[in-house]
Amino acid sequence: MVDDAPGGDGTIVAVCDAAGGTPDVALVPGFIDVQVNGIDDVDVSRAAGDDWDRLAELLLDQGVTSWCPTVITAALDRYERPLARIAEAQRVGGSSIIGVHLEGPFLGGAPGAHPRDLLATIDLAWLSDLPPIVRLVTLAPELAHATEAIRALVARGIVVSLGHSTPSLDQVSAAVGAGATMATHLFNGMSGVHHREPGLAAAALADDCLFVGLIADLIHVHPLALELAFRIKPHDRTVLVTDSVAWRAGTAGAVGMQVRDGAPRLADGTLAGSALTMDAAIRNVVGHCGVSLDHAVRSASTNPASLMGCTDRGSIAVGQRADLVALDDGLRIAGVWLAGVRLR
Ligand code: ZN
């Protein structure tokens, strides 16, 4: 039951039994994607004006009701305008935009598709000047001044995630001690789980406190590795992300890519984001990785809300924003409500 009457605030006012409802439709919390570089033909770092409406529509199509526009590595003097455009889109479009995920430019030994010539050493003054629209920063803990940067960001309420990185285990521990709470797209862009040289992936799997982002397009990560991650991590620490890019436009910031073999790639074959949607990610982990629907949905809603400190959404409970998704028995989108208003 939702308070969507005129004057209502779009929150849930009562939760009733499903008895008498439609048995082949599951009503779940709206999805939250904390890593979206772009979708289809709209690149977040270039989006302006009507592009934001199109992004909102494309997100609703996949059941995403809250999200973090993600800006990748660029020259330090190239962030101001996209960050200002996103802040304006948030002001105009409402609270579906949680805030910006800044992925780079302070990355380390596994930059992936990020332009290597634009990677930077940590600039504490630059970080301290970031506008409040920034809510999540991915950085590499092996860089000089990483722990100072993490402490300063966390003190401002910014979530810090570790990624594109090949740190020592001590560097991971120092970063977690300084307040980092996530590993960005586990397994991708990081040292792995070698039994004599455990890298960031192994450290992130072993630390029950760390959230892990997972790109479940079945290309970035093998289904078996996804299954292991879902079995190892506590149920409240798995976060499905799409890491989607404007694959039809062929750009993510300064990076150009083309879809080949099922995913956007640089000319040399390096993966450059995904063409994944969140509803497909849920179908993939349920259908191919032995993950329960409840765990999959939680990883796309409750857990990212918890990661981002969003206490007003992410579950179906009285007082929560009525962001809801109906899934049919094939786990396809059958309905989407944003603050109690049905939009799909
Ligand atoms: Zn990345």
PDB file of C-alpha atoms and ligand atoms in Angstrom, residues 35 103 114 164 184-185 243, ligand 1:
ATOM      1  CA  GLN A  35      28.099   2.128 -11.681  1.00  0.00           C
ATOM      2  CA  GLU A 103      36.089   5.923 -11.029  1.00  0.00           C
ATOM      3  CA  HIS A 114      41.115   3.738 -18.437  1.00  0.00           C
ATOM      4  CA  HIS A 164      41.845  -0.941 -10.827  1.00  0.00           C
ATOM      5  CA  THR A 184      34.937  -2.143  -7.443  1.00  0.00           C
ATOM      6  CA  HIS A 185      33.828  -4.814  -9.946  1.00  0.00           C
ATOM      7  CA  ASP A 243      29.160  -0.845 -15.426  1.00  0.00           C
TER       8      ASP A 243
HETATM    9 ZN    ZN B   1      36.339  -0.067 -13.945  1.00  0.00          ZN
END
